[in-house]
PDB file of C-alpha atoms in Angstrom:
ATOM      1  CA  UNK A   1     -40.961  96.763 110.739  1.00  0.00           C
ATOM      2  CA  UNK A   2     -41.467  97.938 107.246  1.00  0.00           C
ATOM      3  CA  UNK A   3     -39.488 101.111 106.639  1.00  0.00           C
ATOM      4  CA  UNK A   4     -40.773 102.189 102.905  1.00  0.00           C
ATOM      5  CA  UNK A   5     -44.802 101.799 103.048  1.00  0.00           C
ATOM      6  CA  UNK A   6     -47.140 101.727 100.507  1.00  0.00           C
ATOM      7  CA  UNK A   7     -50.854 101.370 101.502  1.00  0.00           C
ATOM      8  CA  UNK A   8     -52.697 101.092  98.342  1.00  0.00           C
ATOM      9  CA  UNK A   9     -52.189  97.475  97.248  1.00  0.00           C
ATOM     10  CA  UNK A  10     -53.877  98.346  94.259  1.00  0.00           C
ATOM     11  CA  UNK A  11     -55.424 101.600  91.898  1.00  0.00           C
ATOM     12  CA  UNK A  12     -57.565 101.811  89.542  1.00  0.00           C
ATOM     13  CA  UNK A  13     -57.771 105.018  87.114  1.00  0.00           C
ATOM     14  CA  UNK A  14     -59.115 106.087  83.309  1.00  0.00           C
ATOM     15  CA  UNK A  15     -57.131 106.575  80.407  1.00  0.00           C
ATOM     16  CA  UNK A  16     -56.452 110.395  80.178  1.00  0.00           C
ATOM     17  CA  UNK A  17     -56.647 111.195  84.097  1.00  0.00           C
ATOM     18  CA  UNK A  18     -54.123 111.330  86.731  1.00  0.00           C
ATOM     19  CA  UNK A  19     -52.488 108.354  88.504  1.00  0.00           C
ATOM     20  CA  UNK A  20     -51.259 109.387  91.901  1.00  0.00           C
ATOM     21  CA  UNK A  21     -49.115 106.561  93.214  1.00  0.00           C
ATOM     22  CA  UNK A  22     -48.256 107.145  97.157  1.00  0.00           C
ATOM     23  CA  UNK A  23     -45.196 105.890  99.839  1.00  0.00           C
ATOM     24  CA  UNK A  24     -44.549 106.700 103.099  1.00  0.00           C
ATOM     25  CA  UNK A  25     -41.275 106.090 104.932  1.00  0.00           C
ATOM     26  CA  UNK A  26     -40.284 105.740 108.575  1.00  0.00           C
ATOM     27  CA  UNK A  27     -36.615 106.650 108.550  1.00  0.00           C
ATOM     28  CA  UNK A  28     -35.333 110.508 107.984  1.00  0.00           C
ATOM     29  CA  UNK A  29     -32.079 109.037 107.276  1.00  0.00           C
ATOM     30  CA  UNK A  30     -33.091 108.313 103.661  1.00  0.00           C
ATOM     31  CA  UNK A  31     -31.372 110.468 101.352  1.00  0.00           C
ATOM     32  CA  UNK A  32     -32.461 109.279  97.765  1.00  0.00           C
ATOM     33  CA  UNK A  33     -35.887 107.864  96.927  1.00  0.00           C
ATOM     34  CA  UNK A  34     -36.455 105.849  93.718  1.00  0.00           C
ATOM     35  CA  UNK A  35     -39.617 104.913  91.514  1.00  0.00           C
ATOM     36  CA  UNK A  36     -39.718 101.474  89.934  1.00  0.00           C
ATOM     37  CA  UNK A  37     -42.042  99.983  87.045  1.00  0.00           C
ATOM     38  CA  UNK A  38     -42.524  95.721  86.947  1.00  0.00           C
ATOM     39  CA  UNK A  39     -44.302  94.327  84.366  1.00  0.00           C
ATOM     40  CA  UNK A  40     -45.553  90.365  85.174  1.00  0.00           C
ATOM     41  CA  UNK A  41     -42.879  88.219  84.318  1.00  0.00           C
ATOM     42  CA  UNK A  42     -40.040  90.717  84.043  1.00  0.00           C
ATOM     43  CA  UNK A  43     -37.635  92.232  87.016  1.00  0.00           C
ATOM     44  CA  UNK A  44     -38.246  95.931  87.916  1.00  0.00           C
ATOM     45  CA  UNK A  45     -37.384  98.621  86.046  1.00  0.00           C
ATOM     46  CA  UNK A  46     -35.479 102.049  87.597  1.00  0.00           C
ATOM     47  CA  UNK A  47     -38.467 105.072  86.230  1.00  0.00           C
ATOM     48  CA  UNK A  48     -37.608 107.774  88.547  1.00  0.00           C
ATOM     49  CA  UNK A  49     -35.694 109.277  91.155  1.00  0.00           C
ATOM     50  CA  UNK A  50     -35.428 112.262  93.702  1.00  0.00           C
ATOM     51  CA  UNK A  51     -32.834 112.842  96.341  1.00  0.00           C
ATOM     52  CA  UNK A  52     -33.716 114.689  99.181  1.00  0.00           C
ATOM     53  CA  UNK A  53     -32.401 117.569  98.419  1.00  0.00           C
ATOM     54  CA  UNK A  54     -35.271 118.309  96.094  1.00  0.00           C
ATOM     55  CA  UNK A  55     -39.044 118.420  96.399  1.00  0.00           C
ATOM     56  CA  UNK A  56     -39.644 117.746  93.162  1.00  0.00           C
ATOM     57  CA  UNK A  57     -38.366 115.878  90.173  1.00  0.00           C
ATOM     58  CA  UNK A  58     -39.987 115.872  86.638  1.00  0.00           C
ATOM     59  CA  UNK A  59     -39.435 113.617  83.828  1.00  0.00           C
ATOM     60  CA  UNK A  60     -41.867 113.296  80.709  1.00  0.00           C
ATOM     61  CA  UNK A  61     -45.627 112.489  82.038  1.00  0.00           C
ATOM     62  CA  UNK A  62     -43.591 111.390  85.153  1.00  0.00           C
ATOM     63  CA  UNK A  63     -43.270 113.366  88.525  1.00  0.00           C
ATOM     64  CA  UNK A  64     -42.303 112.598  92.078  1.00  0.00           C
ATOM     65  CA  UNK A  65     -42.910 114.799  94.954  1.00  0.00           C
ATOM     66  CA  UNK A  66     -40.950 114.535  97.877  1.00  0.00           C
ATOM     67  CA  UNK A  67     -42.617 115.713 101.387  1.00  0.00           C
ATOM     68  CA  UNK A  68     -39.670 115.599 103.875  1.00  0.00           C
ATOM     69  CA  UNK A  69     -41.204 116.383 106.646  1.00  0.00           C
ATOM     70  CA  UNK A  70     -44.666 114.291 106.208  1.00  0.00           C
ATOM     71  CA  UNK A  71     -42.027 111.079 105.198  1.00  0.00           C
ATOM     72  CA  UNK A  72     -43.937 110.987 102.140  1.00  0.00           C
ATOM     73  CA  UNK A  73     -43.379 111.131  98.364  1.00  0.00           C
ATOM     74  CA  UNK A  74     -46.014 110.596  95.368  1.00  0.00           C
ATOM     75  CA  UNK A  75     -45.541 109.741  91.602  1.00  0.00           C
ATOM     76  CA  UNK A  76     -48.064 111.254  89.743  1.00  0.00           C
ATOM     77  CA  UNK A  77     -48.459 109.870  85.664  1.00  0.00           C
ATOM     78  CA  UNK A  78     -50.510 112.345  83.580  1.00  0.00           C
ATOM     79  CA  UNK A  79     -51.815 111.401  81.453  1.00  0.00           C
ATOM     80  CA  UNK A  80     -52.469 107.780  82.450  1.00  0.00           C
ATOM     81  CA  UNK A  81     -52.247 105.340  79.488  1.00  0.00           C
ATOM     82  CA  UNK A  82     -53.117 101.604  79.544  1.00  0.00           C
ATOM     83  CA  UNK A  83     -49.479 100.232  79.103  1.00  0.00           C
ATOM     84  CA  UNK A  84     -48.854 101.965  82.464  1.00  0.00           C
ATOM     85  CA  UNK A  85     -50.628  99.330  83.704  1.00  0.00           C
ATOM     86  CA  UNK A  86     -48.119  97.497  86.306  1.00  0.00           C
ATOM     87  CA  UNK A  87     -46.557  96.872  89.332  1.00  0.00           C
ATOM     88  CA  UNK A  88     -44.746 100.142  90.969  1.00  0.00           C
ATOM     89  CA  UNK A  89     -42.449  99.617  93.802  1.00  0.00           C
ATOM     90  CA  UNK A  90     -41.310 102.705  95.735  1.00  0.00           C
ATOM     91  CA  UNK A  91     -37.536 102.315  97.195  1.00  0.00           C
ATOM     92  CA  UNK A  92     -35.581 103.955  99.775  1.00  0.00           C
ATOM     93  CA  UNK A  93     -31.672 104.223 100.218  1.00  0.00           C
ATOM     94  CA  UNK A  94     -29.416 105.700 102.742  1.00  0.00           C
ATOM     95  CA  UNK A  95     -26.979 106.660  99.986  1.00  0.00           C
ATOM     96  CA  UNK A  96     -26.859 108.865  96.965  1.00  0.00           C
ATOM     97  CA  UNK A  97     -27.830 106.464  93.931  1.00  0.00           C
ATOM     98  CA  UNK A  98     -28.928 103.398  96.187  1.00  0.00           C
ATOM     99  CA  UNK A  99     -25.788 102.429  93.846  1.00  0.00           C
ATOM    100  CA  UNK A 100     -24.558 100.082  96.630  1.00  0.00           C
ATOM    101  CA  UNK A 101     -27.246  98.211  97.637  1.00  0.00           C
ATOM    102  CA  UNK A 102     -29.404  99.044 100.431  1.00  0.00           C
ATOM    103  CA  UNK A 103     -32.986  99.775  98.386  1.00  0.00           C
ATOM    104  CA  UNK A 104     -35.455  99.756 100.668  1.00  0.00           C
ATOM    105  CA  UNK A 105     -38.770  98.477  99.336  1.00  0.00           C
ATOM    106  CA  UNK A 106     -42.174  99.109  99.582  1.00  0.00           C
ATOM    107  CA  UNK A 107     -44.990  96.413  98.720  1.00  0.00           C
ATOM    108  CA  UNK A 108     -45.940  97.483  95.736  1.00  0.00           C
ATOM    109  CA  UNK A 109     -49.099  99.208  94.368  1.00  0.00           C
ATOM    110  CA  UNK A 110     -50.797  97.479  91.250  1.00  0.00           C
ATOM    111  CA  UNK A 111     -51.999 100.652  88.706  1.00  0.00           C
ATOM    112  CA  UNK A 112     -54.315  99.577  86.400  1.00  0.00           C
ATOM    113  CA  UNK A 113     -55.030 102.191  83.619  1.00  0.00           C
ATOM    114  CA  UNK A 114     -58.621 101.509  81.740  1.00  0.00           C
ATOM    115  CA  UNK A 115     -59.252 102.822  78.281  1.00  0.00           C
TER     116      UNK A 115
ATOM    117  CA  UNK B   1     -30.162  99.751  78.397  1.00  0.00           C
ATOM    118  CA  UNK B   2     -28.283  96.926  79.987  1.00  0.00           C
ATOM    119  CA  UNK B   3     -30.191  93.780  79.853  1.00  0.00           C
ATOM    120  CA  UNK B   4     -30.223  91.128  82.888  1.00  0.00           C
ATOM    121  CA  UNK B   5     -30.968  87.521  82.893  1.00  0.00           C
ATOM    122  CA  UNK B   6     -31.776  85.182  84.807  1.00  0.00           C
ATOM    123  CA  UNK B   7     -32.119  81.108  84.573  1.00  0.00           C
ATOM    124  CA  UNK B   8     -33.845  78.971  85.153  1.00  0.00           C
ATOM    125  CA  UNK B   9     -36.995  81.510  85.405  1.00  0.00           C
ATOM    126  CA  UNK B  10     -38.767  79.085  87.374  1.00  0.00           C
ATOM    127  CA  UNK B  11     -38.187  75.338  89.607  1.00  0.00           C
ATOM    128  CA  UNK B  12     -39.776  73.436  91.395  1.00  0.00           C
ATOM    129  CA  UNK B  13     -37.559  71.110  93.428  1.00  0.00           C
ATOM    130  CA  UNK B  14     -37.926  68.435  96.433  1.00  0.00           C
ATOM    131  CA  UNK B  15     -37.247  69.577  99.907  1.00  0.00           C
ATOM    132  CA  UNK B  16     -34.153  69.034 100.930  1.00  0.00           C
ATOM    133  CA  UNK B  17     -32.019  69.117  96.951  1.00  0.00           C
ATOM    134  CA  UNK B  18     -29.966  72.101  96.481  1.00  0.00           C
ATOM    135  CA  UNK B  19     -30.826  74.784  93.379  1.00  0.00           C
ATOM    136  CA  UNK B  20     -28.723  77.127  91.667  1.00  0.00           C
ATOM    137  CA  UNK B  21     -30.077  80.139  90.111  1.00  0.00           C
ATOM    138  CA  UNK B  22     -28.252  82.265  87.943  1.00  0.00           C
ATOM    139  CA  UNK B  23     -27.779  85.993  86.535  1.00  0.00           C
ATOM    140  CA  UNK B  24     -25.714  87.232  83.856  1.00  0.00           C
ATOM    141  CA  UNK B  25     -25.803  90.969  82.745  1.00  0.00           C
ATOM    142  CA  UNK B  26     -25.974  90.540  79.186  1.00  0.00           C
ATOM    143  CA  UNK B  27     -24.372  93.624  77.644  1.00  0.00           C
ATOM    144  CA  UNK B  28     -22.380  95.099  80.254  1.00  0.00           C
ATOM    145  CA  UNK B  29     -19.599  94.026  83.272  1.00  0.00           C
ATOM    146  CA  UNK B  30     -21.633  94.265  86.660  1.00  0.00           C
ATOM    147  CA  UNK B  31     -18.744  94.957  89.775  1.00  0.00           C
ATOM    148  CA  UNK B  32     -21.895  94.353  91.864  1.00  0.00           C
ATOM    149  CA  UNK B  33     -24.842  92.120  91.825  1.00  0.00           C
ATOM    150  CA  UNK B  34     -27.866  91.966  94.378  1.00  0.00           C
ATOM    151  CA  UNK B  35     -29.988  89.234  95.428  1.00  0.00           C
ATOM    152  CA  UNK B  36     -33.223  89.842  96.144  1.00  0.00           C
ATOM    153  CA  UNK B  37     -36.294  87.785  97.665  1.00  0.00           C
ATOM    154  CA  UNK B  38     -39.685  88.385  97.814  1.00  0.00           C
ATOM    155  CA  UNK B  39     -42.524  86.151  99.298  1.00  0.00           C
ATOM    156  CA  UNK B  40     -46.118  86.823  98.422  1.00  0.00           C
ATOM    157  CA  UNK B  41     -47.638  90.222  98.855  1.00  0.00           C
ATOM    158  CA  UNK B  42     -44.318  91.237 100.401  1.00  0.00           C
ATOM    159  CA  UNK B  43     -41.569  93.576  99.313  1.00  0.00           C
ATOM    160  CA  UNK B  44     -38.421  92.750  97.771  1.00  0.00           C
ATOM    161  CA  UNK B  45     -36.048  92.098 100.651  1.00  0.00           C
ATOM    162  CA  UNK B  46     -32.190  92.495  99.772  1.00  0.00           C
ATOM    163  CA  UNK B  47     -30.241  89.421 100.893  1.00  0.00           C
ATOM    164  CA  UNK B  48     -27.134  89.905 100.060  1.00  0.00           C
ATOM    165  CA  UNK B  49     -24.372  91.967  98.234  1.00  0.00           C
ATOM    166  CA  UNK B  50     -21.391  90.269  96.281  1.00  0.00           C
ATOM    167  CA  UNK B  51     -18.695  91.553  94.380  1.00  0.00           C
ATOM    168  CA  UNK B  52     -16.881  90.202  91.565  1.00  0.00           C
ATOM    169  CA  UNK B  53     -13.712  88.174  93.287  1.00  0.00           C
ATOM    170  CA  UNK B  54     -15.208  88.653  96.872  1.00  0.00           C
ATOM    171  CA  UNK B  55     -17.229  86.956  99.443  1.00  0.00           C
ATOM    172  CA  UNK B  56     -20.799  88.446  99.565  1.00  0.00           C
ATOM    173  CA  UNK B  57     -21.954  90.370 102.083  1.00  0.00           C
ATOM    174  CA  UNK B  58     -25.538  89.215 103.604  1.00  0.00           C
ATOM    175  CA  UNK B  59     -27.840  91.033 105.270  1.00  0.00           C
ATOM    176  CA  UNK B  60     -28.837  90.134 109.014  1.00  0.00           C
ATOM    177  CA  UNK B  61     -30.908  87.062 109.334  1.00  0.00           C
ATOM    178  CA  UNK B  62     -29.952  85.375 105.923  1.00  0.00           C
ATOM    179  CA  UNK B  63     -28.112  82.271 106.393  1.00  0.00           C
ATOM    180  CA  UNK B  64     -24.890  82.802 104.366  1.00  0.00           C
ATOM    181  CA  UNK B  65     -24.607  78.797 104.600  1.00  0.00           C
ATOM    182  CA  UNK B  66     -27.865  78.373 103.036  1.00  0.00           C
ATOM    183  CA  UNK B  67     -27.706  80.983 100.763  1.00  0.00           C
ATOM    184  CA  UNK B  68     -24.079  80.153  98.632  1.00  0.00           C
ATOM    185  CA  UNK B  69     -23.557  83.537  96.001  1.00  0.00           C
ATOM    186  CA  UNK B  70     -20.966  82.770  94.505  1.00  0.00           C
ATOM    187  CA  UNK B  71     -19.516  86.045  92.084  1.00  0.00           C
ATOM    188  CA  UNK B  72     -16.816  84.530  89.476  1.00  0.00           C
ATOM    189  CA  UNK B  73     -16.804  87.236  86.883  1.00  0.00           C
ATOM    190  CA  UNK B  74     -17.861  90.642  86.100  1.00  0.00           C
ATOM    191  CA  UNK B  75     -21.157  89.297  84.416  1.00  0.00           C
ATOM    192  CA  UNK B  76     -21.930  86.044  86.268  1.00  0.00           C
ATOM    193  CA  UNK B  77     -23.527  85.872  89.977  1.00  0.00           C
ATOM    194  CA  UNK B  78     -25.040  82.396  91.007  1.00  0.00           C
ATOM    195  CA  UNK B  79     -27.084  81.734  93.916  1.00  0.00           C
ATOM    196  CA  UNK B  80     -27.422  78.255  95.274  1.00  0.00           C
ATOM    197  CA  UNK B  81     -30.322  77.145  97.721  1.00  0.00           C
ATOM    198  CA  UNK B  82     -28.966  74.617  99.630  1.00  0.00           C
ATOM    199  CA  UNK B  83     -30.984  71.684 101.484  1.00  0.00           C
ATOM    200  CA  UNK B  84     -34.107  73.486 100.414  1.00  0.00           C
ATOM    201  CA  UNK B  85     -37.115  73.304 102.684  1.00  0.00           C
ATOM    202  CA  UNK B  86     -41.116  74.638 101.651  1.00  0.00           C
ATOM    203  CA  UNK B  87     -40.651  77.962 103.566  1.00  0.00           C
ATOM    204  CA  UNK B  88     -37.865  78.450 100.818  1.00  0.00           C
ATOM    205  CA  UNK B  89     -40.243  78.880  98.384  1.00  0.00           C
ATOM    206  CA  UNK B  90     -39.976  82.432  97.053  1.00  0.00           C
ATOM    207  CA  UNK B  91     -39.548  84.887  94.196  1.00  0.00           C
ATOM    208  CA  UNK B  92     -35.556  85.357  93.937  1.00  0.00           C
ATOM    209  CA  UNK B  93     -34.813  88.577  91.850  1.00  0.00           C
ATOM    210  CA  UNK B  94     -31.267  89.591  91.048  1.00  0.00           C
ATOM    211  CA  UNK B  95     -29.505  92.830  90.092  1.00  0.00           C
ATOM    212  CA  UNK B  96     -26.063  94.025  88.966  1.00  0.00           C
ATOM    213  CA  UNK B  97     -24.640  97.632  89.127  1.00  0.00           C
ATOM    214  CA  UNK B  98     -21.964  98.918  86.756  1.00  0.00           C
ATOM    215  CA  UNK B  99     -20.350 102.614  87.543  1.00  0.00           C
ATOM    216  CA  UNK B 100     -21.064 104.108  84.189  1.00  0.00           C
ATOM    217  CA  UNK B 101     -24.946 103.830  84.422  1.00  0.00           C
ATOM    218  CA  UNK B 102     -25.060 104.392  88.583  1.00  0.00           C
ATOM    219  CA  UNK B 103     -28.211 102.324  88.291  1.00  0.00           C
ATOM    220  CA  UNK B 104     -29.355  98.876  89.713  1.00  0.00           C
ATOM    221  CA  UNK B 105     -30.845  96.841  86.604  1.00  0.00           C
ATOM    222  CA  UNK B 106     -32.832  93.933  87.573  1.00  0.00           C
ATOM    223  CA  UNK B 107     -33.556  90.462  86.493  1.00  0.00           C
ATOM    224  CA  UNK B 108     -36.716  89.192  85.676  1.00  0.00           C
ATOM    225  CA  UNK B 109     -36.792  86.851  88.599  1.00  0.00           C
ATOM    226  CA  UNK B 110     -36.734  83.077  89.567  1.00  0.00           C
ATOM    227  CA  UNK B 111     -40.053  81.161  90.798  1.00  0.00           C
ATOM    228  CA  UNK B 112     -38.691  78.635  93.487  1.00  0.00           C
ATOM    229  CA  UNK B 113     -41.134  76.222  94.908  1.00  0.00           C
ATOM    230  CA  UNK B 114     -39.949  73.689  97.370  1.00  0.00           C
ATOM    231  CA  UNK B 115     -42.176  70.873  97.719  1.00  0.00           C
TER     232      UNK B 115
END
């Protein structure tokens, strides 16, 4: 029963254009939704966050939109560059922070950026 | 940021040996680490939650027999495998949280193969 879903296995995009990078989640009891980067080789690393509180959180060519009442949230890159090329991992938690554990994964999508 | 290790980053072992893996945060004192598995084309699956000085806390259906964590200081978490088996085999990943940076921070992961 996977809770956090993410139904692209892979995406493919050009250098310059938008990467829109989707989840969808089962459980409205979610309260803070978190964006993770993994390179091959290396553990995931924490790129951005939204609580649900907000709709919308912005950080450099970063942003995540979060659809409460679709269960949905995006991460759109613009522009795309090739060393965003990796892994991304959407996670769930039931607590402010997912600071205790309880990150609820998704399966990944693979974002491959072409010059 | 605050780096996380893990050794050995990948064994291969005979079914039925025990392995230890372990994680160190580098840089910083982690009051919490994760472990993490994830089999192929699957998402990272919490298995359990330890403290520094406590017993871990697992997560429903991991075998807290099989699975020894044991968390002796503030930047140390092992794992041990016991009597391994092929179905083992799996991609451990391990985290540690520290208060100041209210952020997981992962490892880069352990290859375990069980022949």
């Amino acid at each position: 029963d996977q809770q956090v879903k993410q139904n692209s296995p892979s995406l493919s995009v050009q250098e310059g254009r938008i990467s829109i990078l989707n989840c969808d989640y089962t459980n409205s009891m979610f309260d803070y939704f978190l964006w993770y980067k993994k390179y091959p080789a290396e553990g995931p690393t924490f790129l951005i966050s939204i609580s649900s509180i907000k709709d919308k959180n912005e950080d450099g060519r970063f942003t995540v939109f979060l659809n409460k009442s679709a269960k949905h949230l995006s991460l759109h890159i613009v522009p795309s560059q090739p060393g965003d090329s990796a892994v991304y991992f959407c996670a769930a938690s039931f607590n402010y922070g997912g600071s205790q554990g309880n990150l609820i994964f998704g399966k990944g999508t693979k974002l491959s950026v072409k010059p | 940021g605050a780096v996380v290790s893990q050794h050995p980053s990948w064994v291969i072992c005979k079914s039925g040996t025990s392995v230890k893996i372990e994680c160190r945060s580098l840089d910083f004192q982690a009051t919490t680490m994760f472990w993490y598995r994830q089999f192929p084309k699957q998402s990272l699956m919490l298995m359990a939650t330890s403290n520094e000085g406590s017993k871990a806390t697992y997560e429903q259906g991991v075998e807290k027999d099989k699975f020894l964590i044991n968390h002796a200081s503030l930047t140390l978490s092992t794992l041990t495998v016991t009597s391994a088996h092929p179905e083992d085999s799996s991609f451990y990943i391990c985290s540690a949280f520290s208060p100041p940076y209210n952020e997981q921070f992962f490892g880069p992961g352990t290859r375990l193969t069980v022949l």
